[in-house]
Amino acid sequence: MSTCTSASRLLGEPLAGTAATARTWLLLEQSGPWGVNALTSSHLDPVLGRALEAAAKGTGVRVALIRRPGRHADRREVRERRVYVAHTVPGNVWLHTATTSDPRELLGLDLAALGRGDHRSFGTVLRGRPHTGGPLALVCTNGKRDRCCALLGRPLAAELAASGAEDTWEVTHLGGHRFSPTVLVLPFGYVYGRAEAHHVKEVLQGARDGRVVTEGCRGGSAWERPGQAAELAVRTETGEDAAGVLTVLRTDGTAPHWDVTVAHADGRRWTVAVSQGPARPPRPESCGSPLGSPARMDVLAVRELSPAAVGH
């Protein structure tokens, strides 16, 4: 049976520059089934879901639902729910957590401030504290959006959880069904595609050590897609694997060509030429959709700027 995932893999579609964009992730535990738009089609009050969507718009915050791997009993009783918020911009990366028995409390959060990296409202409204466990592995499993996410994502989440990766969660939507299984790793915010359990464990160990694994990486969610491709290209070119040391300073140009400036914490800078073009030949962007040519990001050149150029 051909799927969007098998077609993408067979055609060797590149992963870099395909991650969802979010400076800050806000994750709310919600058990039970999820619909296509989980915030408004799950056991979460749809009025609350719509209000959270509206509040997050334009803030840089992406709201998603999470649940523990395994069977999802159709339970509706009120109970304590886990909440996470993570800011992924280098220089101010953090992951905080809280519990709530009333998810309407989330409407009291200052989402604009969270999007800027200010976590104070999470502490005052939800009594949140810094997360003290390991990095989170969030596996997209929403089969209502695409069957590949359920067929490939749910077994991966279950295998990770069974192997002792206790900070594994299923998540509603990370985009890019054709790259399933797709995994978001927090707090650093890198997204991975075509993931396998042994590789995700390497990624999680790297995150514990403050390192970024570039193999299978779709990009860092803190950046727009040209920046994601550029930052990964600099890591590949230089062998730099330390998390939090590379920043996308600016992106000049308009589609389909950009010059992206990437800066290292030690003062080095690079200009990365990125081009967007259609993926050929046509392939389904998701299962059941007509054939299309999704945009792909290609890095044309990576050029390190001289110290004199950096100074200007």
Short mmCIF file of C-alpha atoms in Angstrom, two decimals:
data_model
loop_
_atom_site.label_atom_id
_atom_site.label_comp_id
_atom_site.label_asym_id
_atom_site.label_seq_id
_atom_site.Cartn_x
_atom_site.Cartn_y
_atom_site.Cartn_z
CA MET A 1 0.00 0.00 0.00
CA SER A 2 1.46 3.34 -1.06
CA THR A 3 1.26 6.15 1.48
CA CYS A 4 2.38 9.78 1.48
CA THR A 5 5.26 8.70 3.71
CA SER A 6 6.45 5.88 1.44
CA ALA A 7 6.29 8.17 -1.61
CA SER A 8 8.30 10.91 0.12
CA ARG A 9 10.91 8.43 1.34
CA LEU A 10 11.18 6.72 -2.06
CA LEU A 11 11.68 10.09 -3.79
CA GLY A 12 14.35 11.14 -1.28
CA GLU A 13 12.54 14.34 -0.33
CA PRO A 14 14.87 16.46 1.85
CA LEU A 15 13.87 17.04 5.46
CA ALA A 16 15.68 20.32 6.21
CA GLY A 17 13.48 23.39 6.36
CA THR A 18 10.18 21.56 6.88
CA ALA A 19 9.56 21.96 10.63
CA ALA A 20 6.58 23.72 12.14
CA THR A 21 7.38 27.29 13.19
CA ALA A 22 6.90 28.26 16.85
CA ARG A 23 9.07 30.28 19.18
CA THR A 24 7.09 28.91 22.12
CA TRP A 25 5.13 25.67 22.52
CA LEU A 26 2.17 25.42 24.93
CA LEU A 27 1.12 21.81 25.50
CA LEU A 28 -2.01 20.67 27.38
CA GLU A 29 -2.73 17.08 28.34
CA GLN A 30 -6.01 15.81 26.89
CA SER A 31 -6.82 12.10 26.88
CA GLY A 32 -9.32 10.42 24.62
CA PRO A 33 -9.75 10.75 20.84
CA TRP A 34 -8.59 13.70 18.78
CA GLY A 35 -10.27 15.03 15.64
CA VAL A 36 -8.69 16.78 12.67
CA ASN A 37 -8.44 20.07 14.57
CA ALA A 38 -7.82 18.64 18.01
CA LEU A 39 -8.27 21.90 19.95
CA THR A 40 -11.91 22.02 18.85
CA SER A 41 -12.60 18.32 18.16
CA SER A 42 -11.59 16.39 21.24
CA HIS A 43 -12.93 16.10 24.77
CA LEU A 44 -11.50 19.55 25.46
CA ASP A 45 -14.30 22.12 25.59
CA PRO A 46 -14.39 23.43 21.99
CA VAL A 47 -15.20 26.93 23.24
CA LEU A 48 -11.96 26.84 25.24
CA GLY A 49 -10.10 25.39 22.25
CA ARG A 50 -11.25 28.19 19.96
CA ALA A 51 -10.37 30.81 22.61
CA LEU A 52 -6.84 29.39 22.96
CA GLU A 53 -6.39 29.39 19.18
CA ALA A 54 -7.53 33.00 18.98
CA ALA A 55 -5.34 34.09 21.92
CA ALA A 56 -2.25 32.46 20.41
CA LYS A 57 -2.65 33.98 16.96
CA GLY A 58 0.29 36.22 16.08
CA THR A 59 2.11 35.62 19.39
CA GLY A 60 4.67 33.04 18.23
CA VAL A 61 3.01 30.49 20.55
CA ARG A 62 1.75 27.20 19.14
CA VAL A 63 -0.84 25.36 21.25
CA ALA A 64 -1.11 21.57 20.99
CA LEU A 65 -2.68 18.72 22.94
CA ILE A 66 -0.66 15.83 24.34
CA ARG A 67 -1.48 12.44 25.86
CA ARG A 68 0.45 9.50 27.20
CA PRO A 69 1.27 6.69 24.75
CA GLY A 70 -0.95 3.62 24.81
CA ARG A 71 -4.65 2.94 24.63
CA HIS A 72 -6.74 6.09 24.89
CA ALA A 73 -9.73 5.32 27.04
CA ASP A 74 -12.72 7.49 26.29
CA ARG A 75 -12.66 9.20 29.66
CA ARG A 76 -14.31 12.52 30.34
CA GLU A 77 -13.87 12.98 34.07
CA VAL A 78 -12.01 16.04 35.31
CA ARG A 79 -8.57 15.23 36.62
CA GLU A 80 -5.17 16.76 36.96
CA ARG A 81 -3.68 17.53 33.57
CA ARG A 82 -0.04 18.14 32.77
CA VAL A 83 0.83 21.43 31.07
CA TYR A 84 4.18 22.34 29.52
CA VAL A 85 5.46 25.55 28.02
CA ALA A 86 8.82 25.75 26.22
CA HIS A 87 10.64 28.68 24.64
CA THR A 88 13.04 27.60 21.90
CA VAL A 89 14.98 30.75 20.91
CA PRO A 90 18.74 30.37 21.58
CA GLY A 91 19.96 32.50 24.45
CA ASN A 92 16.70 32.04 26.34
CA VAL A 93 15.74 28.37 26.04
CA TRP A 94 13.57 27.02 28.86
CA LEU A 95 10.95 24.39 29.63
CA HIS A 96 8.46 24.83 32.47
CA THR A 97 5.66 22.58 33.66
CA ALA A 98 2.53 22.68 35.84
CA THR A 99 -0.63 20.72 36.52
CA THR A 100 -4.20 21.96 36.41
CA SER A 101 -7.62 20.46 37.04
CA ASP A 102 -9.27 23.32 35.14
CA PRO A 103 -7.79 23.92 31.67
CA ARG A 104 -9.69 27.22 31.46
CA GLU A 105 -6.88 28.56 33.64
CA LEU A 106 -4.76 28.68 30.46
CA LEU A 107 -6.84 31.63 29.26
CA GLY A 108 -5.21 33.67 32.02
CA LEU A 109 -1.76 33.24 30.50
CA ASP A 110 -0.07 36.16 28.76
CA LEU A 111 0.60 34.39 25.47
CA ALA A 112 2.25 37.41 23.88
CA ALA A 113 4.78 37.47 26.74
CA LEU A 114 5.30 33.70 26.50
CA GLY A 115 5.98 34.13 22.79
CA ARG A 116 8.69 36.69 23.67
CA GLY A 117 10.25 34.27 26.15
CA ASP A 118 8.81 35.72 29.37
CA HIS A 119 7.46 32.85 31.50
CA ARG A 120 6.25 34.84 34.51
CA SER A 121 2.53 34.45 33.79
CA PHE A 122 2.96 30.67 33.65
CA GLY A 123 4.29 30.82 37.20
CA THR A 124 1.62 33.13 38.56
CA VAL A 125 -1.42 31.66 36.77
CA LEU A 126 -0.57 27.94 36.83
CA ARG A 127 2.07 27.87 39.60
CA GLY A 128 4.48 26.53 37.00
CA ARG A 129 8.06 25.59 37.73
CA PRO A 130 11.08 24.63 35.61
CA HIS A 131 10.87 21.05 34.31
CA THR A 132 13.45 18.93 36.12
CA GLY A 133 13.25 15.74 34.07
CA GLY A 134 14.82 14.88 30.77
CA PRO A 135 14.00 16.36 27.36
CA LEU A 136 10.49 15.75 26.04
CA ALA A 137 9.90 13.54 22.99
CA LEU A 138 6.59 14.51 21.38
CA VAL A 139 5.49 12.09 18.67
CA CYS A 140 2.75 13.15 16.24
CA THR A 141 0.03 10.45 16.31
CA ASN A 142 -3.13 12.19 15.09
CA GLY A 143 -4.51 9.71 12.57
CA LYS A 144 -7.52 11.93 11.91
CA ARG A 145 -5.16 14.37 10.17
CA ASP A 146 -3.26 11.65 8.32
CA ARG A 147 -3.26 7.88 8.71
CA CYS A 148 0.56 7.78 8.57
CA CYS A 149 0.75 9.68 11.88
CA ALA A 150 -1.26 6.93 13.59
CA LEU A 151 0.16 3.93 11.70
CA LEU A 152 3.78 5.00 12.22
CA GLY A 153 3.67 7.46 15.12
CA ARG A 154 1.75 5.48 17.71
CA PRO A 155 4.01 2.39 17.59
CA LEU A 156 7.07 4.67 17.88
CA ALA A 157 5.64 6.48 20.92
CA ALA A 158 4.75 3.14 22.54
CA GLU A 159 8.23 1.71 21.85
CA LEU A 160 9.95 4.78 23.29
CA ALA A 161 7.78 4.72 26.42
CA ALA A 162 8.31 0.97 26.91
CA SER A 163 12.08 1.42 26.60
CA GLY A 164 12.16 3.86 29.51
CA ALA A 165 11.87 7.22 27.75
CA GLU A 166 9.38 8.38 30.37
CA ASP A 167 9.09 11.92 28.99
CA THR A 168 7.50 10.61 25.78
CA TRP A 169 4.12 12.02 24.78
CA GLU A 170 1.82 11.78 21.82
CA VAL A 171 1.05 15.19 20.30
CA THR A 172 -1.73 16.37 18.01
CA HIS A 173 -0.01 17.99 15.05
CA LEU A 174 3.53 18.83 13.95
CA GLY A 175 2.90 19.22 10.21
CA GLY A 176 4.53 17.29 7.40
CA HIS A 177 2.58 14.03 7.55
CA ARG A 178 4.69 12.63 4.71
CA PHE A 179 7.73 12.68 7.01
CA SER A 180 6.07 10.45 9.65
CA PRO A 181 6.94 9.44 12.24
CA THR A 182 7.74 13.04 13.15
CA VAL A 183 9.02 14.01 16.59
CA LEU A 184 9.47 17.34 18.39
CA VAL A 185 12.17 17.43 21.07
CA LEU A 186 11.91 20.08 23.79
CA PRO A 187 13.29 22.33 25.18
CA PHE A 188 15.50 23.06 22.14
CA GLY A 189 12.63 22.75 19.65
CA TYR A 190 14.19 20.61 16.92
CA VAL A 191 11.83 18.46 14.86
CA TYR A 192 12.80 15.10 13.33
CA GLY A 193 11.28 13.10 10.49
CA ARG A 194 11.19 9.44 9.45
CA ALA A 195 12.14 8.77 13.06
CA GLU A 196 13.06 5.38 14.49
CA ALA A 197 13.29 4.55 18.18
CA HIS A 198 17.06 4.02 18.29
CA HIS A 199 17.63 7.35 16.55
CA VAL A 200 15.21 9.24 18.81
CA LYS A 201 17.08 7.86 21.82
CA GLU A 202 20.32 9.28 20.36
CA VAL A 203 18.57 12.62 19.82
CA LEU A 204 17.28 12.64 23.42
CA GLN A 205 20.71 11.76 24.82
CA GLY A 206 22.16 14.58 22.74
CA ALA A 207 19.58 17.00 24.11
CA ARG A 208 20.44 15.93 27.67
CA ASP A 209 24.07 16.71 26.86
CA GLY A 210 23.19 20.04 25.22
CA ARG A 211 23.88 18.75 21.71
CA VAL A 212 21.87 18.84 18.49
CA VAL A 213 21.76 15.72 16.29
CA THR A 214 21.42 16.90 12.69
CA GLU A 215 20.72 13.51 11.10
CA GLY A 216 17.02 13.28 10.28
CA CYS A 217 16.43 16.85 11.50
CA ARG A 218 13.71 18.93 9.84
CA GLY A 219 14.79 22.14 11.57
CA GLY A 220 14.54 24.23 14.70
CA SER A 221 11.03 25.57 15.27
CA ALA A 222 12.31 28.96 16.45
CA TRP A 223 13.07 29.91 12.84
CA GLU A 224 11.08 30.35 9.65
CA ARG A 225 11.77 27.65 7.09
CA PRO A 226 14.64 29.32 5.17
CA GLY A 227 16.34 29.92 8.53
CA GLN A 228 15.81 26.29 9.57
CA ALA A 229 17.60 25.08 6.44
CA ALA A 230 20.38 27.66 6.84
CA GLU A 231 21.08 26.85 10.50
CA LEU A 232 21.28 23.12 9.78
CA ALA A 233 23.59 23.82 6.82
CA VAL A 234 26.00 25.76 9.05
CA ARG A 235 25.97 22.90 11.57
CA THR A 236 26.75 20.42 8.79
CA GLU A 237 29.46 22.63 7.30
CA THR A 238 31.23 23.31 10.61
CA GLY A 239 30.46 20.20 12.63
CA GLU A 240 29.02 22.40 15.39
CA ASP A 241 26.63 20.33 17.53
CA ALA A 242 26.26 22.48 20.66
CA ALA A 243 22.67 23.55 21.24
CA GLY A 244 21.85 27.21 21.65
CA VAL A 245 24.99 28.65 20.03
CA LEU A 246 23.62 29.43 16.55
CA THR A 247 21.11 32.20 15.89
CA VAL A 248 19.38 33.19 12.67
CA LEU A 249 20.09 36.92 12.76
CA ARG A 250 18.14 37.93 9.68
CA THR A 251 16.71 36.71 6.43
CA ASP A 252 17.05 38.96 3.39
CA GLY A 253 15.11 38.46 0.18
CA THR A 254 11.75 37.04 -0.73
CA ALA A 255 10.60 33.68 -2.02
CA PRO A 256 12.03 31.82 -3.78
CA HIS A 257 15.53 33.11 -2.87
CA TRP A 258 16.92 34.26 0.48
CA ASP A 259 20.26 35.17 2.01
CA VAL A 260 20.18 34.07 5.63
CA THR A 261 22.69 35.39 8.17
CA VAL A 262 23.55 32.86 10.88
CA ALA A 263 25.60 33.94 13.92
CA HIS A 264 27.60 31.85 16.40
CA ALA A 265 27.83 32.82 20.04
CA ASP A 266 31.63 33.11 19.58
CA GLY A 267 31.20 35.93 17.02
CA ARG A 268 31.50 34.01 13.76
CA ARG A 269 28.89 34.64 11.09
CA TRP A 270 27.83 33.00 7.84
CA THR A 271 25.68 33.98 4.88
CA VAL A 272 23.65 31.06 3.59
CA ALA A 273 21.95 31.19 0.17
CA VAL A 274 18.64 29.29 0.32
CA SER A 275 16.33 28.61 -2.61
CA GLN A 276 12.77 27.32 -2.56
CA GLY A 277 11.49 25.16 -5.36
CA PRO A 278 8.78 22.58 -6.01
CA ALA A 279 9.53 18.98 -5.11
CA ARG A 280 9.53 16.93 -8.31
CA PRO A 281 8.02 14.64 -9.46
CA PRO A 282 4.59 15.33 -7.91
CA ARG A 283 3.69 13.31 -4.82
CA PRO A 284 0.83 13.33 -2.28
CA GLU A 285 1.41 15.84 0.53
CA SER A 286 -0.82 13.73 2.74
CA CYS A 287 -2.67 10.44 2.34
CA GLY A 288 -5.79 10.80 0.22
CA SER A 289 -4.80 14.18 -1.20
CA PRO A 290 -4.17 14.75 -4.91
CA LEU A 291 -0.61 14.77 -6.21
CA GLY A 292 1.19 18.04 -5.59
CA SER A 293 4.62 19.62 -5.54
CA PRO A 294 5.35 20.69 -1.95
CA ALA A 295 7.98 23.37 -1.47
CA ARG A 296 11.49 22.21 -0.66
CA MET A 297 14.37 24.28 0.70
CA ASP A 298 17.74 23.88 -1.00
CA VAL A 299 20.94 25.40 0.35
CA LEU A 300 23.01 26.71 -2.54
CA ALA A 301 26.04 28.07 -0.65
CA VAL A 302 27.42 28.60 2.86
CA ARG A 303 29.92 31.44 3.13
CA GLU A 304 31.69 32.44 6.34
CA LEU A 305 32.02 36.19 6.71
CA SER A 306 35.39 37.67 7.55
CA PRO A 307 35.83 39.41 10.92
CA ALA A 308 36.01 42.74 9.05
CA ALA A 309 32.68 42.05 7.33
CA VAL A 310 31.10 41.03 10.64
CA GLY A 311 32.18 44.32 12.17
CA HIS A 312 30.23 46.38 9.63
#
